[in-house]
Coordinates of C-alpha atoms (C1' of nucleotides) in Angstrom, one line a residue:
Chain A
X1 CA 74.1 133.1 136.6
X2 CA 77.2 131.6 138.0
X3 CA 76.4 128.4 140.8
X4 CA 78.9 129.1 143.7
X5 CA 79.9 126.4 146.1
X6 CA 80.1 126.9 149.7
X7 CA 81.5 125.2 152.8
X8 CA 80.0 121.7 154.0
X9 CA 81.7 120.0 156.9
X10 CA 80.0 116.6 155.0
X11 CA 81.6 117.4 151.7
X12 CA 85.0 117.9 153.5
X13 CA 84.6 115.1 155.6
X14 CA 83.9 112.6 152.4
X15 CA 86.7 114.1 150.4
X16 CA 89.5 113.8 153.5
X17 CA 88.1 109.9 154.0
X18 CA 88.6 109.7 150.2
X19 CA 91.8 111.1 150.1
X20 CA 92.8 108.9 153.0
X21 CA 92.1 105.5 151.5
X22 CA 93.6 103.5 148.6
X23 CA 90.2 100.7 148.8
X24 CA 88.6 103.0 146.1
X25 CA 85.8 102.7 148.1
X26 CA 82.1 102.9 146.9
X27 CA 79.6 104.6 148.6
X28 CA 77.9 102.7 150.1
X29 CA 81.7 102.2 152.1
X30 CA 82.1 105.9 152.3
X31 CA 78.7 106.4 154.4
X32 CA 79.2 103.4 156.8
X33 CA 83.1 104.3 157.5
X34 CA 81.9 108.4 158.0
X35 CA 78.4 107.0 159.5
X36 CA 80.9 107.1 162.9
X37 CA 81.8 110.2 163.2
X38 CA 78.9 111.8 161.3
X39 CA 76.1 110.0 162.5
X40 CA 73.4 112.4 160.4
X41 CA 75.0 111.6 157.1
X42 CA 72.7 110.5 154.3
X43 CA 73.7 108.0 151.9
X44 CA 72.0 111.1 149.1
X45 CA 74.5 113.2 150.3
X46 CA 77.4 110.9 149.6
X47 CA 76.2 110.5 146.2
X48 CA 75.4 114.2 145.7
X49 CA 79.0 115.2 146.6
X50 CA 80.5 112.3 144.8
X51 CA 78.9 113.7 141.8
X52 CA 80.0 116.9 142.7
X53 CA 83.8 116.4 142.9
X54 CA 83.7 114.4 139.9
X55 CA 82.4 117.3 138.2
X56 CA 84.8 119.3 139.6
X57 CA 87.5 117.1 138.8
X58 CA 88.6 116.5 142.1
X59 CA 87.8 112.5 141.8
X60 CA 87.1 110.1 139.3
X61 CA 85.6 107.1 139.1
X62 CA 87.6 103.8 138.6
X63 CA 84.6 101.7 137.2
X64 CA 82.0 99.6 138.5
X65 CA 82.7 96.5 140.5
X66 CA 80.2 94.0 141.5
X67 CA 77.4 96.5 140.8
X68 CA 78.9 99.4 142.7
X69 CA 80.9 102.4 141.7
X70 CA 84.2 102.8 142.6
X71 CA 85.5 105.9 143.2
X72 CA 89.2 107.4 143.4
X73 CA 91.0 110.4 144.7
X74 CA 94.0 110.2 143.0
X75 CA 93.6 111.5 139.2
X76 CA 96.9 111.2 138.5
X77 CA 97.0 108.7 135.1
X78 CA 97.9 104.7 137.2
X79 CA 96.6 101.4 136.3
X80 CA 94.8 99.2 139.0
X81 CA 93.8 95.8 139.5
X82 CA 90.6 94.5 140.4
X83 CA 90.5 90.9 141.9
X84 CA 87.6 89.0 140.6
X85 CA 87.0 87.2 143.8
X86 CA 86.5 89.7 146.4
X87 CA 86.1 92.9 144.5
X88 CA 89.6 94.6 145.9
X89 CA 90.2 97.4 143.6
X90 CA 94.5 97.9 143.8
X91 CA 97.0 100.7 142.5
X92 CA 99.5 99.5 140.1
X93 CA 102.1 102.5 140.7
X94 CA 105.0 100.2 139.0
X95 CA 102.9 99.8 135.6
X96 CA 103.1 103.2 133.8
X97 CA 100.2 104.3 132.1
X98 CA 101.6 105.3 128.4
X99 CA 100.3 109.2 127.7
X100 CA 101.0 108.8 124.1
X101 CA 98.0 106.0 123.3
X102 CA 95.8 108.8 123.8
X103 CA 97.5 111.0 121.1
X104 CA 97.7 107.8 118.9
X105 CA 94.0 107.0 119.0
X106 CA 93.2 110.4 118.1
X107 CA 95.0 110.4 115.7
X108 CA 94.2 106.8 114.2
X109 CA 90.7 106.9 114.6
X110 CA 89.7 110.5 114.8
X111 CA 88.4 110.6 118.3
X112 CA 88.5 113.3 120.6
X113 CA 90.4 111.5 123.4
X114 CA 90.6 112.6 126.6
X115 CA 91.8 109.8 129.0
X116 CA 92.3 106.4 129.6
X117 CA 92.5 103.2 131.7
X118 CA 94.7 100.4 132.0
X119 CA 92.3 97.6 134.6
X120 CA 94.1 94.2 135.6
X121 CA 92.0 91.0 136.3
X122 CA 92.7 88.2 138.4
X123 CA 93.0 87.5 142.1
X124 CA 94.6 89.0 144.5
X125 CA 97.2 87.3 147.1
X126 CA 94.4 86.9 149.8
X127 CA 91.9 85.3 147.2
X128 CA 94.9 83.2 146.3
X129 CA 95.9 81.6 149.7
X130 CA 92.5 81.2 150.6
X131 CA 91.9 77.1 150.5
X132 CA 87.7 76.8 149.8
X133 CA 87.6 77.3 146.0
X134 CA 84.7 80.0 146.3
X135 CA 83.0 82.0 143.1
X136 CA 84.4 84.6 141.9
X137 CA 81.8 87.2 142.8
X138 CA 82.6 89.0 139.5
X139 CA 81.3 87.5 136.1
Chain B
X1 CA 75.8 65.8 139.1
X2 CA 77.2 67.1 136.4
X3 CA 74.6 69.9 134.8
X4 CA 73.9 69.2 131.2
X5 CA 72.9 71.8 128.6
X6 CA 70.3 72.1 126.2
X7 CA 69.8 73.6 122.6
X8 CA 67.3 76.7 122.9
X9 CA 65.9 78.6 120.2
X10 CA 66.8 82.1 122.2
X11 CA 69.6 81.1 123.2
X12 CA 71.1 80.5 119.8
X13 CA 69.5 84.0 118.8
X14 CA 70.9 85.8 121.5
X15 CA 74.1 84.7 120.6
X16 CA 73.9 85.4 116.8
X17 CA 72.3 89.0 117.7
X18 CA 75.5 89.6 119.3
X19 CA 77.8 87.8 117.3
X20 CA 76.6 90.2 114.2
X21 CA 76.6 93.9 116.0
X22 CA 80.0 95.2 117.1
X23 CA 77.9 98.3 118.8
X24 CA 78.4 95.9 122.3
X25 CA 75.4 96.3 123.1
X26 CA 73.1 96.1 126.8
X27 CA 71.2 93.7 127.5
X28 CA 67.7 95.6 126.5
X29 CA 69.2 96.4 123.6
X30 CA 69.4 92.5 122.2
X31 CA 66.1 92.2 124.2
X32 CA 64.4 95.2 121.9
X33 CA 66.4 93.7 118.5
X34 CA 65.4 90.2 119.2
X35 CA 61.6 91.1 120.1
X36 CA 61.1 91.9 116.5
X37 CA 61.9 88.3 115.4
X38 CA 61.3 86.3 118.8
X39 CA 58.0 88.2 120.0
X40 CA 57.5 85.9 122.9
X41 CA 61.4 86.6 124.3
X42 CA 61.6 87.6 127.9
X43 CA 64.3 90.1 129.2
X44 CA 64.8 87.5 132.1
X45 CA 66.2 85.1 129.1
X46 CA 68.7 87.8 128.1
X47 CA 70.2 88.3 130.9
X48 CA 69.9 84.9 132.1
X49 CA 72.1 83.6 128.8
X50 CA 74.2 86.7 129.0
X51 CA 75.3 85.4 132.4
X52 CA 75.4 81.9 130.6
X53 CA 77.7 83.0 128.5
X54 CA 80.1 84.5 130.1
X55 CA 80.5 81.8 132.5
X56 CA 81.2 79.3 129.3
X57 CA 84.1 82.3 128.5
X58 CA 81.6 82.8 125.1
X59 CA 81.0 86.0 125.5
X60 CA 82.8 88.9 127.8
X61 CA 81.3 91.7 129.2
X62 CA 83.4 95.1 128.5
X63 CA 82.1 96.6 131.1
X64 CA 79.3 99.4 132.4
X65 CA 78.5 102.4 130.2
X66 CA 76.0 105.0 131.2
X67 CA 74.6 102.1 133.9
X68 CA 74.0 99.4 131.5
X69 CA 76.2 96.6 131.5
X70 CA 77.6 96.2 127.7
X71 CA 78.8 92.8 126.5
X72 CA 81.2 91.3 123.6
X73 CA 81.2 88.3 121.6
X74 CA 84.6 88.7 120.7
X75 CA 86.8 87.6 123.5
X76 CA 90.0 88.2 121.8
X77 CA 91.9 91.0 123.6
X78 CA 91.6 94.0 121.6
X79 CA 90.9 97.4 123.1
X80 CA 88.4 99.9 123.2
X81 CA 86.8 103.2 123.0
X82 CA 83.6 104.7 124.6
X83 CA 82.8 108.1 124.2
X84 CA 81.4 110.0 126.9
X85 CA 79.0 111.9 125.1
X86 CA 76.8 109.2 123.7
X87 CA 78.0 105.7 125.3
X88 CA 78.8 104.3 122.2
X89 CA 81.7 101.5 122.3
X90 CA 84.4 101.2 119.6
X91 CA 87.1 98.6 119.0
X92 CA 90.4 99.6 118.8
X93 CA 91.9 97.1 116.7
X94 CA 94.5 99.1 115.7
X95 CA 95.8 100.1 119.3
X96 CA 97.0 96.2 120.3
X97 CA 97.0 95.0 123.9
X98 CA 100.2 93.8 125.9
X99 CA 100.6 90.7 126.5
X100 CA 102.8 90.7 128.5
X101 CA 101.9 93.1 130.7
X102 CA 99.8 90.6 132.6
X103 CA 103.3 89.0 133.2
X104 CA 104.5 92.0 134.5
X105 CA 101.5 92.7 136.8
X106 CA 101.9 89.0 138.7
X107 CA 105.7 88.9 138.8
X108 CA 106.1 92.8 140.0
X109 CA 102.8 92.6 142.8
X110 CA 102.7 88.1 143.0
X111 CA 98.7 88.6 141.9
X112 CA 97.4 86.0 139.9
X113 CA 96.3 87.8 136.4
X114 CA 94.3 86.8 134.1
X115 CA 93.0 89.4 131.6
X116 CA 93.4 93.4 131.1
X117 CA 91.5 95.8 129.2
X118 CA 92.0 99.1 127.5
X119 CA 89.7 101.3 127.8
X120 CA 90.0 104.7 126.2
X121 CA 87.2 108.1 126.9
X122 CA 86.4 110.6 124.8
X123 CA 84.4 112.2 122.4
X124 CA 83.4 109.8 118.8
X125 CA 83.4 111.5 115.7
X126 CA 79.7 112.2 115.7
X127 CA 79.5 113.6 118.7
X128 CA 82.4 115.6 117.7
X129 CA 80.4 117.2 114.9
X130 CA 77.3 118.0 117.1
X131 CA 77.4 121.5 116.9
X132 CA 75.1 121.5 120.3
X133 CA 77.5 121.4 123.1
X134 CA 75.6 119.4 125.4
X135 CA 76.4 117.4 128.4
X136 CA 78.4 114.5 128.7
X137 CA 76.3 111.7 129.8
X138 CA 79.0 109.7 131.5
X139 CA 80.6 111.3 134.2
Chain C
dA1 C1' 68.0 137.2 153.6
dT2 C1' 69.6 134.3 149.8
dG3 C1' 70.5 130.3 147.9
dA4 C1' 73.5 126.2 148.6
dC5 C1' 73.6 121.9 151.2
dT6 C1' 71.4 118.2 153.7
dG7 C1' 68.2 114.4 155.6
dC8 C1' 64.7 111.7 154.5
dA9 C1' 62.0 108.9 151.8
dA10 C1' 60.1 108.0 147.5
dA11 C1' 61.1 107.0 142.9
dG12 C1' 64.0 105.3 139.1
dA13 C1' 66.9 102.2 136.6
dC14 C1' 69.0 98.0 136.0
dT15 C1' 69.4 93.2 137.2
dT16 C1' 68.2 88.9 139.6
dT17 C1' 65.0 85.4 141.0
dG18 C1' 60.9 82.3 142.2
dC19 C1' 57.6 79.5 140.2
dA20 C1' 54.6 77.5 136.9
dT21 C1' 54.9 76.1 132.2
dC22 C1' 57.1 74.7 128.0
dT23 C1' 61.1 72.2 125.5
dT24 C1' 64.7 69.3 124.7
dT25 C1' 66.7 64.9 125.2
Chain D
dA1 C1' 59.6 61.2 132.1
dA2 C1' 63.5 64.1 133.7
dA3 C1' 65.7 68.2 133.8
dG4 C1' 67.0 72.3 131.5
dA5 C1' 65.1 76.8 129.5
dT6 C1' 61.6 80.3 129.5
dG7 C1' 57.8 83.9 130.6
dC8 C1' 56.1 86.6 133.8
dA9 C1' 56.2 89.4 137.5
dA10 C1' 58.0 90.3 141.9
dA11 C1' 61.9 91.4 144.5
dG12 C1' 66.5 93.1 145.0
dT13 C1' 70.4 96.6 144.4
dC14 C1' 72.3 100.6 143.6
dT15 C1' 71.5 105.4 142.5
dT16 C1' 68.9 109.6 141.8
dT17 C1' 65.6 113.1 143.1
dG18 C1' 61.8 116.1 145.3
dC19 C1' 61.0 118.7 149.1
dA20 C1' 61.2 120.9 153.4
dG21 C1' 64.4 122.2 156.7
dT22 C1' 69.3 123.8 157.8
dC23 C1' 73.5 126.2 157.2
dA24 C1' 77.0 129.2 155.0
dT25 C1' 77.8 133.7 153.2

DNA sequence: ATGACTGCAAAGACTTTGCATCTTT
DNA sequence: AAAGATGCAAAGTCTTTGCAGTCAT
């Protein structure tokens, strides 16, 4: 038996905030920001559908930061950075991802490749300017 | 007050344990190799030096597979492969990191970069072969 | 009506932490 | 003796899941 999908204002709702950001947000973010204007959203729910477009293809995840998913709406192949201090995750439009490394580690090593990511660390101009020399919050 | 360290038995092991694998293993994984040898070693301890570690710049952590942070003793860069079927993590020592694209990233977006990784997804040769097509157990 | 979707809360998985004890120096 | 390191267990985070009720088709 084939599982159909059906309509969910929720599921719309979380995909048009994700489409509407570039803060690859986690979900945690994602339920407070549509907490607002959806005041009977459950964090499962955000999780559940997460799940459920990444299945689908429709997002992907960017990694984990700080102990919290990150998740992204644009799967179009781009590098990002990730500032160490306060967990900002960043598009890197002008650093092209290069589509042949995949072929090229299939074909040096065998692997069935499928994707890949390019992840800059370091701080970002905010973490730089700011004058108390605080942790990095990442290891 | 400067903090001073101390030699430790586990510590040492822990280290070794990961110098001598290049599987990149979790932290219950050293915690479940070690136990055979160190019977009386606490997972506390394995985190705790993991996080030791890494803040000496020892040891690197190549990020989270499946849930379970996975950690390097090589801190060299070199890139990598994880395969989405069974979380195993390859180097890549063939595919060579850039440089200089860290010197791209801060002159083209003024960030302050420090380190990138590499990180290829797919399918390793064993799972490959698996003629059971089961699940991927990374999203 | 059927079965997908959700809220809620409990459970699960991984990691961190407090404190008493043991070790190193 | 002083202070770092550890074991143990509790606590903390993030994520998943079971179940009853709700909603789309």
């Amino acid at each position: 038996m084939e599982r159909t999908t059906r309509y969910s204002k929720k599921r719309e709702a979380i995909l048009t905030a994700l489409r509407q950001t570039d803060a690859h947000p986690s979900a945690e973010w994602l339920y407070q920001t549509l907490k607002v204007t959806h005041p009977d959203l459950s964090l499962g729910t955000v999780y559940r559908n997460l799940l459920f477009f990444q299945q689908q293809g429709t997002v992907q995840s960017v990694g984990v930061v700080n102990g919290q998913e990150r998740f992204d709406a644009d799967t179009t192949p781009h590098s990002h950075f990730v500032c160490t201090c306060c967990g900002a995750v960043i598009d890197l439009p002008k650093i092209p991802m290069d589509a042949n490394l995949n072929q090229a580690v299939q074909s040096q090593y065998g692997f069935q490749v499928e994707r890949h990511e390019l992840t800059f660390y370091g701080k970002c101009k905010t973490c730089m300017q700011s004058k108390h020399f605080e942790e990095d919050v990442l290891s």
